[in-house]
Amino acid sequence: VYGTSAITAITAQNTLGVTDVLELPTSLIESQIDAIVSDIGSDSVKTGMLSSSEIIQTVADRISYHGLNTLVVDPVMVAKGGDRLLHEQAVGALRDILVPLATVVTPNAPEAEILTGMTITNVEDARIAARILVDEIGAACAVVKGGHLEGDAVDVLYDGRELREFTAARLDTTSTHGTGCTFASAIAAGLAQGMALEYAVGGAKDYVTEAIRNAFPMGGGHGPLNHFYSTMGS
């Protein structure tokens, strides 16, 4: 698929953390979305860092205005190095305005804890959280990711009817910067191609696992994945 983007904030960051953030004016965010959708169009949308209530409301308004009905919400709250990327007062806007628009919401365990108000320490907790995100908060589907839990990395998908689990062995690596963004983007790519959600999620899980496995160690903190592993020679 071909990816286009509307930038909501500019960050100064490396593998060690985020050192500065500049939020863009909501008028410019709106103009970017309108420019892309009015010309190129969009088969699916993935949201990432939306740091303020005003930005969340702007993005939600444009999604509704343009009828962008295939939406993957990655509820980015904290960077890999621990830096906060979502203002605390914006959590309610994310939960109440954006998540109910989502075809699928993809929180990790700490993000799911904030959205649901519960503690998540194991896969059974993740199952409960996934149900809350759909049945109570209003997402069409939810994937609660297991990267922060113990043992194998188990992601729990709930579509309002049944639970499915996607499991991969945990890899001993620091090359994990961007795993959540990559996972949500890969799901969006699969949905854009017309895949059923469970196949888009399964394909995204496999892609992220191999992008981590084939990453090059970089920097002194959490380095990036190798997104192009499949096109590189051995």
Short mmCIF file of C-alpha atoms in Angstrom, two decimals:
data_model
loop_
_atom_site.label_atom_id
_atom_site.label_comp_id
_atom_site.label_asym_id
_atom_site.label_seq_id
_atom_site.Cartn_x
_atom_site.Cartn_y
_atom_site.Cartn_z
CA VAL A 1 0.00 0.00 0.00
CA TYR A 2 1.00 3.64 -0.37
CA GLY A 3 1.11 5.59 2.87
CA THR A 4 0.30 9.28 3.22
CA SER A 5 0.52 11.28 6.43
CA ALA A 6 -0.86 14.27 8.27
CA ILE A 7 1.69 15.44 10.83
CA THR A 8 0.24 16.44 14.21
CA ALA A 9 3.46 17.17 16.10
CA ILE A 10 7.19 17.39 15.52
CA THR A 11 9.42 15.59 18.01
CA ALA A 12 13.14 15.69 18.76
CA GLN A 13 14.01 12.15 19.78
CA ASN A 14 16.51 9.33 19.53
CA THR A 15 16.80 5.83 20.97
CA LEU A 16 17.21 7.28 24.48
CA GLY A 17 14.07 9.41 24.61
CA VAL A 18 12.11 12.45 23.48
CA THR A 19 13.80 15.78 24.21
CA ASP A 20 11.32 18.24 22.68
CA VAL A 21 7.84 18.38 21.14
CA LEU A 22 6.11 21.01 19.01
CA GLU A 23 2.38 20.52 18.40
CA LEU A 24 1.19 21.82 15.05
CA PRO A 25 -1.80 24.19 14.84
CA THR A 26 -5.08 22.33 14.44
CA SER A 27 -5.86 24.42 11.36
CA LEU A 28 -2.77 23.00 9.65
CA ILE A 29 -3.61 19.45 10.72
CA GLU A 30 -7.10 19.90 9.27
CA SER A 31 -5.67 21.30 6.03
CA GLN A 32 -3.28 18.35 5.66
CA ILE A 33 -6.08 15.81 6.08
CA ASP A 34 -8.37 17.67 3.66
CA ALA A 35 -5.62 17.99 1.05
CA ILE A 36 -4.82 14.27 1.11
CA VAL A 37 -8.35 12.92 1.20
CA SER A 38 -9.76 15.33 -1.41
CA ASP A 39 -7.14 14.25 -3.98
CA ILE A 40 -5.63 10.87 -3.17
CA GLY A 41 -8.33 9.41 -0.92
CA SER A 42 -7.84 6.79 1.77
CA ASP A 43 -8.77 3.12 2.05
CA SER A 44 -7.89 3.02 5.74
CA VAL A 45 -6.60 5.42 8.38
CA LYS A 46 -4.27 4.88 11.33
CA THR A 47 -3.90 7.48 14.07
CA GLY A 48 -0.83 7.79 16.27
CA MET A 49 0.45 10.61 18.46
CA LEU A 50 -2.47 12.99 19.13
CA SER A 51 -1.16 14.89 22.11
CA SER A 52 -4.02 17.25 23.05
CA SER A 53 -7.80 17.28 23.33
CA GLU A 54 -7.95 19.91 20.58
CA ILE A 55 -5.93 17.77 18.17
CA ILE A 56 -8.00 14.68 18.97
CA GLN A 57 -11.23 16.60 18.33
CA THR A 58 -9.89 17.99 15.05
CA VAL A 59 -8.84 14.57 13.78
CA ALA A 60 -12.14 13.00 14.85
CA ASP A 61 -14.08 15.77 13.10
CA ARG A 62 -12.22 15.27 9.81
CA ILE A 63 -12.59 11.50 10.01
CA SER A 64 -16.35 11.92 10.37
CA TYR A 65 -16.57 14.70 7.76
CA HIS A 66 -14.79 12.63 5.11
CA GLY A 67 -16.55 9.38 6.01
CA LEU A 68 -13.31 7.55 6.75
CA ASN A 69 -14.90 4.41 8.13
CA THR A 70 -11.87 2.12 8.38
CA LEU A 71 -9.92 3.48 11.32
CA VAL A 72 -7.11 1.93 13.38
CA VAL A 73 -6.57 3.88 16.60
CA ASP A 74 -3.14 3.42 18.17
CA PRO A 75 -3.65 5.23 21.51
CA VAL A 76 -0.11 6.59 21.82
CA MET A 77 0.41 7.85 25.36
CA VAL A 78 4.05 7.28 26.34
CA ALA A 79 7.18 6.94 24.19
CA LYS A 80 9.37 3.86 24.46
CA GLY A 81 11.80 5.77 26.69
CA GLY A 82 9.03 6.74 29.10
CA ASP A 83 8.32 10.29 27.87
CA ARG A 84 4.65 11.28 27.91
CA LEU A 85 3.19 11.96 24.45
CA LEU A 86 -0.44 12.54 25.48
CA HIS A 87 -1.45 15.31 27.88
CA GLU A 88 -3.10 13.81 30.94
CA GLN A 89 -6.23 15.94 30.45
CA ALA A 90 -6.58 14.56 26.88
CA VAL A 91 -7.09 10.93 27.96
CA GLY A 92 -10.84 11.47 28.28
CA ALA A 93 -11.05 12.92 24.77
CA LEU A 94 -9.14 9.95 23.37
CA ARG A 95 -11.40 7.49 25.18
CA ASP A 96 -14.73 9.25 24.60
CA ILE A 97 -14.29 10.84 21.16
CA LEU A 98 -11.82 8.80 19.12
CA VAL A 99 -12.00 5.22 20.40
CA PRO A 100 -15.75 4.91 19.62
CA LEU A 101 -14.92 5.71 15.96
CA ALA A 102 -12.34 2.92 15.76
CA THR A 103 -12.65 -0.14 13.57
CA VAL A 104 -9.99 -1.47 15.92
CA VAL A 105 -8.09 0.10 18.83
CA THR A 106 -4.62 -1.31 19.61
CA PRO A 107 -3.43 -0.39 23.12
CA ASN A 108 -0.54 -2.05 24.90
CA ALA A 109 -1.20 -3.16 28.46
CA PRO A 110 -0.29 0.17 30.17
CA GLU A 111 -2.44 2.11 27.67
CA ALA A 112 -5.32 -0.31 28.14
CA GLU A 113 -5.03 0.17 31.90
CA ILE A 114 -5.45 3.93 31.49
CA LEU A 115 -8.38 3.58 29.09
CA THR A 116 -10.26 0.96 31.13
CA GLY A 117 -9.24 1.88 34.69
CA MET A 118 -8.23 -1.70 35.49
CA THR A 119 -4.90 -3.36 36.28
CA ILE A 120 -3.53 -5.72 33.62
CA THR A 121 -0.89 -8.23 34.68
CA ASN A 122 -1.71 -11.31 32.58
CA VAL A 123 -3.56 -12.55 29.50
CA GLU A 124 -6.85 -13.02 31.36
CA ASP A 125 -6.75 -9.36 32.38
CA ALA A 126 -6.08 -8.46 28.74
CA ARG A 127 -9.17 -10.41 27.71
CA ILE A 128 -11.30 -8.47 30.18
CA ALA A 129 -9.82 -5.15 29.03
CA ALA A 130 -10.49 -5.97 25.38
CA ARG A 131 -14.14 -6.62 26.22
CA ILE A 132 -14.41 -3.33 28.10
CA LEU A 133 -12.92 -1.39 25.18
CA VAL A 134 -15.58 -2.80 22.87
CA ASP A 135 -18.65 -3.45 25.01
CA GLU A 136 -18.39 -0.38 27.25
CA ILE A 137 -16.18 2.22 25.57
CA GLY A 138 -17.45 1.61 22.05
CA ALA A 139 -14.67 0.48 19.72
CA ALA A 140 -15.84 -1.96 17.06
CA CYS A 141 -12.89 -4.25 17.89
CA ALA A 142 -9.90 -4.15 20.22
CA VAL A 143 -6.45 -5.71 20.30
CA VAL A 144 -4.76 -5.56 23.71
CA LYS A 145 -1.07 -6.19 23.08
CA GLY A 146 0.99 -8.37 25.38
CA GLY A 147 4.47 -6.95 24.89
CA HIS A 148 4.56 -5.55 28.43
CA LEU A 149 3.40 -8.78 30.10
CA GLU A 150 5.47 -11.78 31.16
CA GLY A 151 6.10 -14.83 29.00
CA ASP A 152 5.30 -15.10 25.30
CA ALA A 153 3.96 -11.97 23.60
CA VAL A 154 0.21 -12.69 23.42
CA ASP A 155 -2.08 -10.17 21.72
CA VAL A 156 -5.80 -10.51 22.47
CA LEU A 157 -8.36 -9.58 19.79
CA TYR A 158 -12.03 -9.10 20.66
CA ASP A 159 -14.59 -8.26 17.96
CA GLY A 160 -17.70 -8.03 20.10
CA ARG A 161 -18.48 -11.73 19.69
CA GLU A 162 -15.40 -13.82 20.29
CA LEU A 163 -11.82 -13.63 21.50
CA ARG A 164 -8.81 -14.64 19.43
CA GLU A 165 -5.19 -14.74 20.58
CA PHE A 166 -2.01 -14.25 18.56
CA THR A 167 1.16 -15.56 20.16
CA ALA A 168 4.85 -15.07 19.37
CA ALA A 169 7.92 -16.01 21.37
CA ARG A 170 9.43 -13.08 23.24
CA LEU A 171 12.67 -11.85 21.66
CA ASP A 172 15.60 -10.70 23.80
CA THR A 173 16.41 -7.40 22.11
CA THR A 174 16.43 -3.64 22.60
CA SER A 175 15.28 -3.04 19.01
CA THR A 176 11.67 -2.31 19.91
CA HIS A 177 11.26 1.41 19.18
CA GLY A 178 8.11 1.78 17.08
CA THR A 179 6.60 -1.68 17.56
CA GLY A 180 3.14 -0.30 18.39
CA CYS A 181 3.11 2.14 15.49
CA THR A 182 4.35 -0.53 13.11
CA PHE A 183 1.74 -3.03 14.32
CA ALA A 184 -1.16 -0.58 13.91
CA SER A 185 0.14 0.58 10.52
CA ALA A 186 0.43 -3.00 9.30
CA ILE A 187 -3.16 -3.70 10.40
CA ALA A 188 -4.29 -0.59 8.51
CA ALA A 189 -2.39 -1.78 5.43
CA GLY A 190 -4.09 -5.16 5.60
CA LEU A 191 -7.53 -3.59 5.98
CA ALA A 192 -6.82 -1.29 3.03
CA GLN A 193 -6.24 -4.41 0.93
CA GLY A 194 -9.60 -5.82 1.98
CA MET A 195 -8.39 -8.39 4.51
CA ALA A 196 -10.73 -9.55 7.24
CA LEU A 197 -9.63 -8.09 10.57
CA GLU A 198 -8.32 -11.33 12.06
CA TYR A 199 -6.06 -11.87 9.02
CA ALA A 200 -4.88 -8.25 9.09
CA VAL A 201 -4.01 -8.61 12.78
CA GLY A 202 -2.32 -11.98 12.28
CA GLY A 203 -0.29 -10.67 9.35
CA ALA A 204 0.70 -7.59 11.33
CA LYS A 205 1.79 -9.76 14.25
CA ASP A 206 4.03 -11.86 12.00
CA TYR A 207 5.46 -8.77 10.28
CA VAL A 208 6.33 -6.99 13.53
CA THR A 209 7.88 -10.13 15.02
CA GLU A 210 10.20 -10.57 12.05
CA ALA A 211 10.99 -6.84 11.87
CA ILE A 212 12.14 -7.07 15.50
CA ARG A 213 14.03 -10.32 14.93
CA ASN A 214 15.92 -8.88 11.94
CA ALA A 215 16.65 -5.44 13.41
CA PHE A 216 20.14 -3.97 13.65
CA PRO A 217 21.23 -2.83 17.14
CA MET A 218 21.38 0.97 17.03
CA GLY A 219 21.96 3.71 19.61
CA GLY A 220 22.22 3.45 23.36
CA GLY A 221 18.54 2.86 24.10
CA HIS A 222 15.64 1.26 22.24
CA GLY A 223 16.56 1.08 18.56
CA PRO A 224 14.17 0.82 15.61
CA LEU A 225 12.78 -2.24 13.88
CA ASN A 226 13.99 -3.37 10.45
CA HIS A 227 10.88 -2.72 8.36
CA PHE A 228 12.55 -3.85 5.12
CA TYR A 229 13.86 -7.20 6.29
CA SER A 230 11.97 -9.11 3.59
CA THR A 231 13.66 -7.19 0.74
CA MET A 232 17.22 -7.56 2.06
CA GLY A 233 19.61 -10.33 1.17
CA SER A 234 20.86 -12.79 3.76
#
